[in-house]
mmCIF file of C-alpha atoms in Angstrom:
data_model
loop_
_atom_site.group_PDB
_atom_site.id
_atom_site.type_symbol
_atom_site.label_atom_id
_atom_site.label_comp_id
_atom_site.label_asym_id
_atom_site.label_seq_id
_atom_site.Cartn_x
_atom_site.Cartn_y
_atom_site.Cartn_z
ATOM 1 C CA UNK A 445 129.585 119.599 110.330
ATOM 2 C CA UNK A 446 130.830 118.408 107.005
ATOM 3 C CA UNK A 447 133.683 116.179 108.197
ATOM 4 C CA UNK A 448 136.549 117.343 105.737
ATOM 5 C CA UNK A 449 135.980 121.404 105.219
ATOM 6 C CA UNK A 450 134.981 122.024 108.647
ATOM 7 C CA UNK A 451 132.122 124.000 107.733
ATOM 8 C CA UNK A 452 128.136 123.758 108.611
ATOM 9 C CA UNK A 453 126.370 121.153 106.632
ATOM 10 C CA UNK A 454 123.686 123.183 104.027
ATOM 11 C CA UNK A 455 120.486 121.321 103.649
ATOM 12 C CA UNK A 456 119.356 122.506 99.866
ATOM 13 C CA UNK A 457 116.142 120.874 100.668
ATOM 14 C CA UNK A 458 113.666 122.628 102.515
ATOM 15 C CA UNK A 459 110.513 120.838 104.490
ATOM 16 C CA UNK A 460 107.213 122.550 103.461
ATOM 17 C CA UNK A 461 105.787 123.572 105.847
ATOM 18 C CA UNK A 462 101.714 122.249 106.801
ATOM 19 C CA UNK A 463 98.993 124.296 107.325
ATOM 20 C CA UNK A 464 98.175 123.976 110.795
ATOM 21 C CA UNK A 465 102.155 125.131 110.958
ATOM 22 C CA UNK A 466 101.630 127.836 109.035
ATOM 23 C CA UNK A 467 98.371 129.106 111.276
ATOM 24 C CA UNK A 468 100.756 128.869 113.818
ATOM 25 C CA UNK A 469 103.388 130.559 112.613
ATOM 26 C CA UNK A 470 100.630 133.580 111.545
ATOM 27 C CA UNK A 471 99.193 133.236 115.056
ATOM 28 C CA UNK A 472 102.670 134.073 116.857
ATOM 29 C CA UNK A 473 103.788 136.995 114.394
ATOM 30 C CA UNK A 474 100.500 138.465 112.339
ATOM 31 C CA UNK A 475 102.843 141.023 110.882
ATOM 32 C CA UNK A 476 104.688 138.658 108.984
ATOM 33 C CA UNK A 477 104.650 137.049 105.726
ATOM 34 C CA UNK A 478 105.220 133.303 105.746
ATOM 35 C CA UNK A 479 105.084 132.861 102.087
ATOM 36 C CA UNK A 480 107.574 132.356 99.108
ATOM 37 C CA UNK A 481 105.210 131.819 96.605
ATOM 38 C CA UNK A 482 104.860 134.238 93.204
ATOM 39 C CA UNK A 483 101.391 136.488 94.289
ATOM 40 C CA UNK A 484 98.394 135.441 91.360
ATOM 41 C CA UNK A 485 96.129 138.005 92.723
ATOM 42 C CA UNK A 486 96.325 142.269 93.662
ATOM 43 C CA UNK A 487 93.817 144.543 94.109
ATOM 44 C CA UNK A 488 94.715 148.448 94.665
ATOM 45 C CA UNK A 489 91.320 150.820 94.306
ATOM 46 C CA UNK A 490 91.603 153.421 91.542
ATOM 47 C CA UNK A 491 88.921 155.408 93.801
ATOM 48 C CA UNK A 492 91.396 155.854 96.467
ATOM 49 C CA UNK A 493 93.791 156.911 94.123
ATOM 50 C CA UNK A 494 92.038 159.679 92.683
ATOM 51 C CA UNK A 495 90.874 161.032 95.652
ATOM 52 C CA UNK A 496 94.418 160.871 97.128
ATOM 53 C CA UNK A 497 95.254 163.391 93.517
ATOM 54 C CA UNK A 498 92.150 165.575 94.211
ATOM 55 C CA UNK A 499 93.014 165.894 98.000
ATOM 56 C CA UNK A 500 96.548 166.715 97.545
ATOM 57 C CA UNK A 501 95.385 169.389 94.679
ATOM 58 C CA UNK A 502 93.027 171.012 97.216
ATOM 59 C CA UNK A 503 95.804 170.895 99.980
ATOM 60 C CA UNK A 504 98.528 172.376 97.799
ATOM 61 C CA UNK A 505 96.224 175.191 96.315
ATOM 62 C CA UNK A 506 95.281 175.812 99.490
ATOM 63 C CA UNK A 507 98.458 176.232 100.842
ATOM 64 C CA UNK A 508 100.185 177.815 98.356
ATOM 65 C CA UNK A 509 97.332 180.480 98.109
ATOM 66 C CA UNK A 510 97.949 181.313 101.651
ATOM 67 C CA UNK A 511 101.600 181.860 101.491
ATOM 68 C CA UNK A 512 100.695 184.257 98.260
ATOM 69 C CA UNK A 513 98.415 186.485 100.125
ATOM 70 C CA UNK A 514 100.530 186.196 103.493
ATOM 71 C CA UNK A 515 101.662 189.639 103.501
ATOM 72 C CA UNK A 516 99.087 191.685 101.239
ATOM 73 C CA UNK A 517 97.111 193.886 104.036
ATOM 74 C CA UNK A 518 99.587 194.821 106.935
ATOM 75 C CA UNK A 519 98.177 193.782 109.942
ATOM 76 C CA UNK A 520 101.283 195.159 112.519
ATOM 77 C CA UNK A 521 102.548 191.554 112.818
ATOM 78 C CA UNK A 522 106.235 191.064 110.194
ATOM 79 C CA UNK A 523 105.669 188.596 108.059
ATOM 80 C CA UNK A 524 109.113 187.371 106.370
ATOM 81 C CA UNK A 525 110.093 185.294 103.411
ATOM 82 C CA UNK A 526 110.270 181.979 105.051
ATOM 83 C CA UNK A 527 106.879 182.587 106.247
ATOM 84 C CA UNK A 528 105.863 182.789 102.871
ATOM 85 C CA UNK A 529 107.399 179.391 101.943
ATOM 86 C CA UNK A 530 106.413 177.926 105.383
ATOM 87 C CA UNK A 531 102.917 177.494 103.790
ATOM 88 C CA UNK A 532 103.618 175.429 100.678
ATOM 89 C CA UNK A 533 106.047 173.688 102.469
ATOM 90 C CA UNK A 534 103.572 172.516 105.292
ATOM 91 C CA UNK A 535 101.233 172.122 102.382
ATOM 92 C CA UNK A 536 103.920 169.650 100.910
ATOM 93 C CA UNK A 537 104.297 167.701 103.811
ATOM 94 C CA UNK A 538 100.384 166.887 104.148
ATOM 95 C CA UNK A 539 100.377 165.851 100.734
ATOM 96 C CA UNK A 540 103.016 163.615 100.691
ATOM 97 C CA UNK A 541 101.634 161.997 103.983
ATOM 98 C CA UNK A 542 98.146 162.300 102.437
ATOM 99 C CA UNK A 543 99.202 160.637 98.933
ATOM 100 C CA UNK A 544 101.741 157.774 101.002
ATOM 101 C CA UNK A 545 98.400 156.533 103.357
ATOM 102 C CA UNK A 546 95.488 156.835 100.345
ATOM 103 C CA UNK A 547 97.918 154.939 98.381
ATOM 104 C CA UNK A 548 98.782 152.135 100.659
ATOM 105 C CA UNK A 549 95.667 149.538 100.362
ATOM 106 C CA UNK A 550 95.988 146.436 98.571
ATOM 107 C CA UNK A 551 94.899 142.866 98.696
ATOM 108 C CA UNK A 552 97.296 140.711 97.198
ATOM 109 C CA UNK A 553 96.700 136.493 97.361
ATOM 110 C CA UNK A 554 98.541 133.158 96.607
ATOM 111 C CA UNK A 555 98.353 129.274 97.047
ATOM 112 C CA UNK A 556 99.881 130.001 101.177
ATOM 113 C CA UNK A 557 97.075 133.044 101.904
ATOM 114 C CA UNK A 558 96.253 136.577 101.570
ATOM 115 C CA UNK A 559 97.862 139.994 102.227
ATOM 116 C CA UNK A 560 96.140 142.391 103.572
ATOM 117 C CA UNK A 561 97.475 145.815 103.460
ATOM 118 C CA UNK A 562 95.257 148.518 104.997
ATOM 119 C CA UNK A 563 96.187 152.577 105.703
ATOM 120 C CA UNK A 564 97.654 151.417 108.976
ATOM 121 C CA UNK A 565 99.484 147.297 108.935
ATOM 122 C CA UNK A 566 100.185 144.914 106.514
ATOM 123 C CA UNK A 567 98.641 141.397 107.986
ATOM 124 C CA UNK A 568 99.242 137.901 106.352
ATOM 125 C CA UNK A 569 96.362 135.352 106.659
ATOM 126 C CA UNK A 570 97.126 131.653 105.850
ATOM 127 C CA UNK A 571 94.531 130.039 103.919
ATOM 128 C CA UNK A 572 93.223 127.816 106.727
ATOM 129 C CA UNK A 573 92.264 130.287 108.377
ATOM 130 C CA UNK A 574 90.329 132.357 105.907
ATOM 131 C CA UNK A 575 86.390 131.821 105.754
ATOM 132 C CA UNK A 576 85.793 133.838 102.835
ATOM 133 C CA UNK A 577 85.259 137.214 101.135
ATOM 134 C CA UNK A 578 82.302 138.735 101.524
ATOM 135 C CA UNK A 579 81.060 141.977 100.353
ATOM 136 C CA UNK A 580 77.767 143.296 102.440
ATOM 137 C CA UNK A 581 74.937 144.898 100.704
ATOM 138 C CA UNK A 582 75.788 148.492 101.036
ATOM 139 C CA UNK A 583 79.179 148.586 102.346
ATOM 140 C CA UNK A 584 82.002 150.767 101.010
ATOM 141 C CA UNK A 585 84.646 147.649 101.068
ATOM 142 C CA UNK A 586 85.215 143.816 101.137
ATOM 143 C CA UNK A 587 85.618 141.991 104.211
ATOM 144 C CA UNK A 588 88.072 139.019 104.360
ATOM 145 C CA UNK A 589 86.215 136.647 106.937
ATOM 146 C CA UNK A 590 87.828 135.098 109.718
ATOM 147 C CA UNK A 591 87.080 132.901 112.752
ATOM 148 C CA UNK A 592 85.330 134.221 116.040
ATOM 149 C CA UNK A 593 83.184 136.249 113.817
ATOM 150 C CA UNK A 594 85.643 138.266 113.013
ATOM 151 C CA UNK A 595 86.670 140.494 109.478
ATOM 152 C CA UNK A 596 89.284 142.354 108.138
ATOM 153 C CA UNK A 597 88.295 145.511 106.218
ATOM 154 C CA UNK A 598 89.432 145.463 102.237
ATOM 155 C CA UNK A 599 90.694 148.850 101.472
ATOM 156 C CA UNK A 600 92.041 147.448 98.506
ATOM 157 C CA UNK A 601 88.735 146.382 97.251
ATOM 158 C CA UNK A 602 85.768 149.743 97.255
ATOM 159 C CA UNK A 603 82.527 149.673 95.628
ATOM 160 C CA UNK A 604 83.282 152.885 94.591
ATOM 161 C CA UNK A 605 85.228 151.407 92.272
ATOM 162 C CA UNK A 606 82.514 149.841 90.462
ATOM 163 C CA UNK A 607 83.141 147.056 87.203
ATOM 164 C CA UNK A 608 86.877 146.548 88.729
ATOM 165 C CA UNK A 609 85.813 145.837 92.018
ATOM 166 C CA UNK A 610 83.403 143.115 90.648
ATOM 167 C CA UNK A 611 86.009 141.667 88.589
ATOM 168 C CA UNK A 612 88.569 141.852 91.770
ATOM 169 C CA UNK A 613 85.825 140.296 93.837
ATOM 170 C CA UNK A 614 84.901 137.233 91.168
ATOM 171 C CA UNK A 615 89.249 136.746 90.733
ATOM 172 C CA UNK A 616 89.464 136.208 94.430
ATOM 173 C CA UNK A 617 86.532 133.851 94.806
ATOM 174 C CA UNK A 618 88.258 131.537 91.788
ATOM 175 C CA UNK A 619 91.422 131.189 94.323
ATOM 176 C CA UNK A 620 89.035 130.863 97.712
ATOM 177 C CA UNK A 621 87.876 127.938 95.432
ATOM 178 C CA UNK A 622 90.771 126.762 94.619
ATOM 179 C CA UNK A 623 93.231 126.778 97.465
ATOM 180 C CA UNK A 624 90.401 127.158 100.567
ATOM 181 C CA UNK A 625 90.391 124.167 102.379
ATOM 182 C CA UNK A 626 87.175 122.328 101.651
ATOM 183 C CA UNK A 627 85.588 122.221 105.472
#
């Protein structure tokens, strides 16, 4: 305590962290984000995007066509007003749940590590213990390589996407490069 206001003593300074800390740190809480650094790299697929338009087109025409023809033939069952609008309004609901998790993927990177934020989880993965990107001859997305053999699907990053996906691909090997620990 600060001996004449009585108060907590504020350290402005703050100890950086290492890396084996911050492995550690990603090891006991994945779901977190141990950075404060600005982000130099995102990736979001445009493919994913315009499917997630076309999907909730086809959903909502779908839907809405239903709830038009509802009550044209009578078939002895009532059919009321609300039923109408229960249609597009279900319809609604599946696209805004279908646009929210097509919509979702992105890679994002920095000097601490990358983000990784898939249809389901966000995960945070400190440089150290990143292995690589790779991108397998005939696969729909990147991998983000990781001890034990084990990989981390890239939503953010489709071959579907084509040219941008390249250029995503080559902008994320210039920061494995630079901030990778040389091993």
């Amino acid at each position: 305590m600060a001996e004449q206001t009585g108060q907590p003593r504020r350290d402005t300074a703050q100890r950086r962290l290492s890396d084996e800390e911050i492995a550690l740190l990603n090891a006991a809480d994945p779901y977190a984000v141990v950075t404060d650094k600005p982000w130099e790299f995102e990736a979001r697929s445009k493919f994913l995007r315009n499917l997630s338009i076309v999907a909730v087109i086809v959903v909502m025409a779908i839907h809405i066509f239903v709830g038009a023809v509802l009550d044209i033939e009578w078939t002895g069952a009532t059919i009321t007003q609300l039923d109408k609008w229960a249609f597009p309004g279900v319809g609604l609901v599946i696209s805004i749940f279908l646009w929210i998790i097509m919509n979702r993927p992105r890679v994002r990177a920095n000097a601490d590590g990358v983000e990784v934020r898939n249809i389901i989880g966000t995960r945070f993965y400190a440089w150290v213990i990143v292995y690589g990107l790779s991108f397998p001859e005939g696969a729909r997305m990147a991998r983000l390589e990781l001890p034990e053999f084990e990989y981390v699907p890239l939503w953010g990053m489709q071959s579907a996407d084509g040219a941008s996906t390249v250029k995503a691909v080559r902008e994320f090997r210039e920061l494995e490069a630079k901030y990778m620990p040389k091993e």
